[in-house]
């Protein structure tokens, strides 16, 4: 098919790209066993210099019909890189909870609850909660602009982009370029599909927009890369610039996802 022909050409381009990669001076450190475990630990979201929210797949017998039988994704919090504790407020025994993130002043949080669809893929919806008088409100499902019916909507990251406040998300809703695409949904409910070559016929996921750099980071399994998913970047000024592979050592022959940099220091992140 045309899809696989184009996929093969891009894989060949990625292979040629890998042959000419040069290592830079980036230092990558593996976090301790207080955070990382023997299973999947993913979707980090740092708050300041001391707090780190992330998701982890843990043993559970609750979701009996899931393809991940015996395992469930939950949200955790680590303070000062100490032993991570379950963030029970967001976790639901009937769903996979993941992808916690906040707005700029930490008065609104966003996360996803997911279930398997036909035991094949996870279908996720985006939820939110508000900080009111020192207490978090009960999580509520966001509107149809964020969660259209019969679609997978995930990886919410708050930002102010192109003069509007909203969420960058990954969604396979009708109107996209391929499978999972990156959209920006304003708080007023306007959904904008990102153009200029960011989305492809494949999957574009885990978006993060650094407002200081005015640069979008995301992962893709279709843009030319050196692994399954690679991390890419595109600058905004005032249109999206060329999509660029961030190279090694951030990218590897494995799946590289969920990149997020510090708002204070764009050269430091997870």
Short mmCIF file of C-alpha atoms in Angstrom, two decimals:
data_model
loop_
_atom_site.label_atom_id
_atom_site.label_comp_id
_atom_site.label_asym_id
_atom_site.label_seq_id
_atom_site.Cartn_x
_atom_site.Cartn_y
_atom_site.Cartn_z
CA UNK A 1 0.00 0.00 0.00
CA UNK A 2 1.00 3.65 -0.28
CA UNK A 3 1.36 3.83 3.51
CA UNK A 4 3.88 1.00 3.68
CA UNK A 5 5.78 2.28 0.66
CA UNK A 6 6.22 5.69 2.28
CA UNK A 7 7.00 4.01 5.62
CA UNK A 8 9.75 1.95 3.98
CA UNK A 9 11.28 5.05 2.36
CA UNK A 10 11.31 6.88 5.68
CA UNK A 11 12.84 3.86 7.45
CA UNK A 12 15.62 3.88 4.84
CA UNK A 13 16.11 7.60 5.40
CA UNK A 14 16.26 6.97 9.14
CA UNK A 15 18.92 4.27 8.65
CA UNK A 16 21.06 6.64 6.59
CA UNK A 17 20.54 9.33 9.24
CA UNK A 18 21.76 6.96 11.97
CA UNK A 19 25.00 6.30 10.09
CA UNK A 20 25.95 9.98 10.26
CA UNK A 21 24.90 10.77 13.83
CA UNK A 22 27.41 12.47 16.09
CA UNK A 23 27.28 12.27 19.89
CA UNK A 24 26.89 15.55 21.75
CA UNK A 25 27.75 16.44 25.35
CA UNK A 26 24.31 15.66 26.80
CA UNK A 27 24.53 13.66 30.04
CA UNK A 28 21.76 11.18 30.80
CA UNK A 29 21.34 9.84 34.33
CA UNK A 30 19.19 6.87 35.31
CA UNK A 31 17.01 7.68 38.31
CA UNK A 32 17.31 5.38 41.31
CA UNK A 33 15.13 2.42 42.28
CA UNK A 34 13.17 4.80 44.51
CA UNK A 35 11.52 5.96 41.28
CA UNK A 36 12.33 3.45 38.56
CA UNK A 37 11.08 -0.12 38.89
CA UNK A 38 11.29 -3.42 36.98
CA UNK A 39 8.18 -2.49 34.98
CA UNK A 40 7.36 0.54 32.83
CA UNK A 41 7.80 3.97 34.46
CA UNK A 42 6.78 6.79 32.14
CA UNK A 43 5.20 10.21 31.58
CA UNK A 44 7.29 12.34 34.00
CA UNK A 45 6.10 15.81 34.99
CA UNK A 46 8.43 17.83 37.24
CA UNK A 47 7.14 20.59 39.53
CA UNK A 48 9.93 22.90 40.62
CA UNK A 49 13.14 21.24 41.76
CA UNK A 50 11.65 18.81 44.25
CA UNK A 51 8.48 17.14 42.92
CA UNK A 52 8.17 14.58 40.15
CA UNK A 53 4.86 13.09 39.03
CA UNK A 54 5.02 10.03 36.83
CA UNK A 55 3.11 6.89 35.86
CA UNK A 56 4.05 3.30 36.57
CA UNK A 57 2.61 -0.08 35.63
CA UNK A 58 2.05 -2.11 38.80
CA UNK A 59 0.68 -5.55 39.57
CA UNK A 60 -3.10 -5.63 39.88
CA UNK A 61 -5.84 -8.20 39.41
CA UNK A 62 -8.66 -5.63 39.20
CA UNK A 63 -9.01 -5.15 35.44
CA UNK A 64 -9.84 -8.74 34.57
CA UNK A 65 -10.69 -8.15 30.91
CA UNK A 66 -7.65 -6.03 30.05
CA UNK A 67 -4.95 -7.15 27.65
CA UNK A 68 -2.55 -6.04 30.41
CA UNK A 69 -4.03 -8.68 32.71
CA UNK A 70 -2.30 -8.55 36.06
CA UNK A 71 -1.00 -5.01 35.58
CA UNK A 72 -2.43 -1.52 35.93
CA UNK A 73 -1.06 1.98 35.31
CA UNK A 74 -1.15 4.33 38.28
CA UNK A 75 0.13 7.83 39.01
CA UNK A 76 2.92 8.34 41.54
CA UNK A 77 4.66 11.27 43.21
CA UNK A 78 8.27 11.48 44.36
CA UNK A 79 9.61 14.29 46.57
CA UNK A 80 13.31 15.12 46.32
CA UNK A 81 13.85 11.86 44.40
CA UNK A 82 12.82 9.90 47.49
CA UNK A 83 10.68 6.74 47.42
CA UNK A 84 7.69 7.37 45.15
CA UNK A 85 4.22 7.11 46.69
CA UNK A 86 0.96 6.43 44.94
CA UNK A 87 -1.03 9.60 44.21
CA UNK A 88 -4.30 7.96 45.21
CA UNK A 89 -6.44 11.02 44.54
CA UNK A 90 -6.14 10.47 40.76
CA UNK A 91 -6.06 6.69 40.59
CA UNK A 92 -9.19 4.67 39.88
CA UNK A 93 -9.24 0.88 40.42
CA UNK A 94 -11.32 0.44 37.26
CA UNK A 95 -9.00 2.31 34.89
CA UNK A 96 -5.38 2.85 33.91
CA UNK A 97 -4.45 6.30 35.27
CA UNK A 98 -1.54 8.18 33.67
CA UNK A 99 -0.13 11.40 32.20
CA UNK A 100 -0.57 13.84 35.09
CA UNK A 101 0.33 17.47 34.29
CA UNK A 102 -0.49 20.97 35.56
CA UNK A 103 -1.17 24.47 34.31
CA UNK A 104 1.28 27.35 34.87
CA UNK A 105 0.26 28.21 38.46
CA UNK A 106 -0.59 24.64 39.54
CA UNK A 107 -4.26 25.41 40.16
CA UNK A 108 -5.54 22.97 37.54
CA UNK A 109 -4.31 19.49 36.77
CA UNK A 110 -4.94 17.17 33.86
CA UNK A 111 -4.60 13.41 33.50
CA UNK A 112 -6.01 10.44 31.59
CA UNK A 113 -8.08 7.41 32.49
CA UNK A 114 -7.88 4.55 30.00
CA UNK A 115 -9.34 1.12 29.25
CA UNK A 116 -8.58 -1.45 26.59
CA UNK A 117 -10.70 -1.42 23.46
CA UNK A 118 -11.46 -4.92 22.16
CA UNK A 119 -8.42 -6.10 24.13
CA UNK A 120 -6.14 -4.46 21.55
CA UNK A 121 -5.50 -0.78 22.21
CA UNK A 122 -6.02 1.61 25.09
CA UNK A 123 -8.77 4.18 24.71
CA UNK A 124 -8.14 7.19 26.93
CA UNK A 125 -10.10 10.26 28.00
CA UNK A 126 -8.79 13.46 29.52
CA UNK A 127 -9.90 14.52 33.00
CA UNK A 128 -9.26 17.65 35.04
CA UNK A 129 -9.38 18.86 38.65
CA UNK A 130 -9.22 22.36 40.18
CA UNK A 131 -7.48 23.60 43.32
CA UNK A 132 -10.08 25.44 45.42
CA UNK A 133 -9.33 26.80 48.88
CA UNK A 134 -6.44 24.42 49.28
CA UNK A 135 -8.37 21.33 48.21
CA UNK A 136 -8.59 19.56 44.86
CA UNK A 137 -12.05 19.18 43.35
CA UNK A 138 -13.33 15.76 42.31
CA UNK A 139 -11.87 14.85 38.88
CA UNK A 140 -14.25 15.53 36.01
CA UNK A 141 -14.28 14.51 32.37
CA UNK A 142 -13.35 17.38 30.07
CA UNK A 143 -15.71 18.40 27.25
CA UNK A 144 -16.19 16.91 23.81
CA UNK A 145 -13.61 19.24 22.25
CA UNK A 146 -11.03 17.34 24.30
CA UNK A 147 -12.80 13.97 24.22
CA UNK A 148 -14.79 13.37 21.01
CA UNK A 149 -16.77 10.15 20.93
CA UNK A 150 -15.15 7.00 19.57
CA UNK A 151 -11.61 8.37 19.79
CA UNK A 152 -8.48 7.98 21.90
CA UNK A 153 -7.44 11.28 23.55
CA UNK A 154 -4.33 11.36 25.69
CA UNK A 155 -1.03 13.00 26.73
CA UNK A 156 -2.43 16.42 27.82
CA UNK A 157 0.11 19.23 28.30
CA UNK A 158 -1.03 22.75 29.19
CA UNK A 159 0.43 25.72 27.28
CA UNK A 160 -0.19 29.19 25.94
CA UNK A 161 0.39 28.93 22.20
CA UNK A 162 -0.43 31.32 19.38
CA UNK A 163 -2.15 33.65 21.85
CA UNK A 164 -4.49 31.02 23.33
CA UNK A 165 -4.52 28.93 26.49
CA UNK A 166 -5.17 25.24 26.00
CA UNK A 167 -3.84 21.70 25.90
CA UNK A 168 -1.56 19.99 23.44
CA UNK A 169 -2.88 16.44 23.18
CA UNK A 170 -2.55 13.31 21.06
CA UNK A 171 -5.78 12.10 19.47
CA UNK A 172 -6.99 9.78 16.71
CA UNK A 173 -10.22 11.75 16.20
CA UNK A 174 -11.77 12.29 12.78
CA UNK A 175 -10.03 14.99 10.74
CA UNK A 176 -6.44 14.04 11.48
CA UNK A 177 -3.56 13.16 9.19
CA UNK A 178 -3.03 9.56 10.28
CA UNK A 179 -3.40 7.48 13.42
CA UNK A 180 -2.56 9.41 16.60
CA UNK A 181 -2.09 13.11 15.74
CA UNK A 182 -1.12 16.15 17.78
CA UNK A 183 -3.85 18.72 18.34
CA UNK A 184 -4.09 21.94 20.32
CA UNK A 185 -7.45 22.39 22.05
CA UNK A 186 -8.18 25.80 23.54
CA UNK A 187 -9.95 26.15 26.87
CA UNK A 188 -12.83 27.67 24.88
CA UNK A 189 -13.20 24.39 23.01
CA UNK A 190 -11.57 25.03 19.63
CA UNK A 191 -9.53 22.06 18.37
CA UNK A 192 -6.64 22.83 15.98
CA UNK A 193 -4.76 20.12 14.09
CA UNK A 194 -1.05 20.95 13.91
CA UNK A 195 0.14 21.39 10.32
CA UNK A 196 3.42 22.10 8.50
CA UNK A 197 4.53 18.48 8.46
CA UNK A 198 4.28 17.76 12.20
CA UNK A 199 1.59 15.09 11.84
CA UNK A 200 2.05 12.13 9.50
CA UNK A 201 0.26 8.95 8.43
CA UNK A 202 1.72 7.28 11.52
CA UNK A 203 1.57 8.11 15.23
CA UNK A 204 2.57 11.42 16.79
CA UNK A 205 2.31 11.35 20.58
CA UNK A 206 3.52 12.83 23.92
CA UNK A 207 3.63 16.52 22.93
CA UNK A 208 5.33 19.12 25.13
CA UNK A 209 5.56 22.82 24.23
CA UNK A 210 8.30 24.79 25.97
CA UNK A 211 6.96 28.35 25.99
CA UNK A 212 10.37 29.85 26.80
CA UNK A 213 11.93 28.26 23.72
CA UNK A 214 8.69 28.44 21.68
CA UNK A 215 9.46 24.90 20.66
CA UNK A 216 7.32 21.77 20.45
CA UNK A 217 8.75 18.37 21.37
CA UNK A 218 6.93 15.16 20.47
CA UNK A 219 7.54 11.53 19.56
CA UNK A 220 6.75 9.86 16.25
CA UNK A 221 7.01 6.40 14.73
CA UNK A 222 6.81 7.71 11.15
CA UNK A 223 9.24 10.63 10.84
CA UNK A 224 12.74 9.33 9.96
CA UNK A 225 14.35 8.00 13.13
CA UNK A 226 16.73 5.45 14.58
CA UNK A 227 14.28 3.45 16.71
CA UNK A 228 10.59 2.67 17.06
CA UNK A 229 9.55 6.08 18.41
CA UNK A 230 12.03 8.97 18.26
CA UNK A 231 11.82 12.43 19.82
CA UNK A 232 11.45 15.37 17.42
CA UNK A 233 11.25 19.15 17.74
CA UNK A 234 9.73 22.01 15.79
CA UNK A 235 10.01 25.75 16.51
CA UNK A 236 7.13 28.24 16.31
CA UNK A 237 7.84 31.61 14.64
CA UNK A 238 5.00 32.37 13.74
CA UNK A 239 4.47 29.08 11.87
CA UNK A 240 5.89 25.68 12.62
CA UNK A 241 9.42 25.27 11.38
CA UNK A 242 11.15 22.18 10.06
CA UNK A 243 10.57 19.00 12.07
CA UNK A 244 13.97 17.86 13.32
CA UNK A 245 15.13 14.67 15.00
CA UNK A 246 16.83 15.64 18.30
CA UNK A 247 19.45 12.92 17.73
CA UNK A 248 21.39 10.90 20.27
CA UNK A 249 21.68 10.35 23.15
CA UNK A 250 18.02 11.35 23.72
CA UNK A 251 17.06 8.99 20.92
CA UNK A 252 18.12 5.37 20.74
CA UNK A 253 17.28 2.15 18.91
CA UNK A 254 14.39 1.70 21.35
CA UNK A 255 11.19 3.72 21.90
CA UNK A 256 11.90 7.23 23.16
CA UNK A 257 8.84 9.10 24.40
CA UNK A 258 7.47 11.58 26.95
CA UNK A 259 10.30 14.11 26.70
CA UNK A 260 9.76 17.16 28.90
CA UNK A 261 12.25 19.91 29.70
CA UNK A 262 12.44 22.23 32.66
CA UNK A 263 10.67 25.56 32.19
CA UNK A 264 13.55 27.27 34.04
CA UNK A 265 16.27 25.48 32.10
CA UNK A 266 15.32 24.20 28.62
CA UNK A 267 18.57 22.20 28.53
CA UNK A 268 17.50 20.06 31.49
CA UNK A 269 14.63 17.61 31.52
CA UNK A 270 13.29 14.07 31.67
#
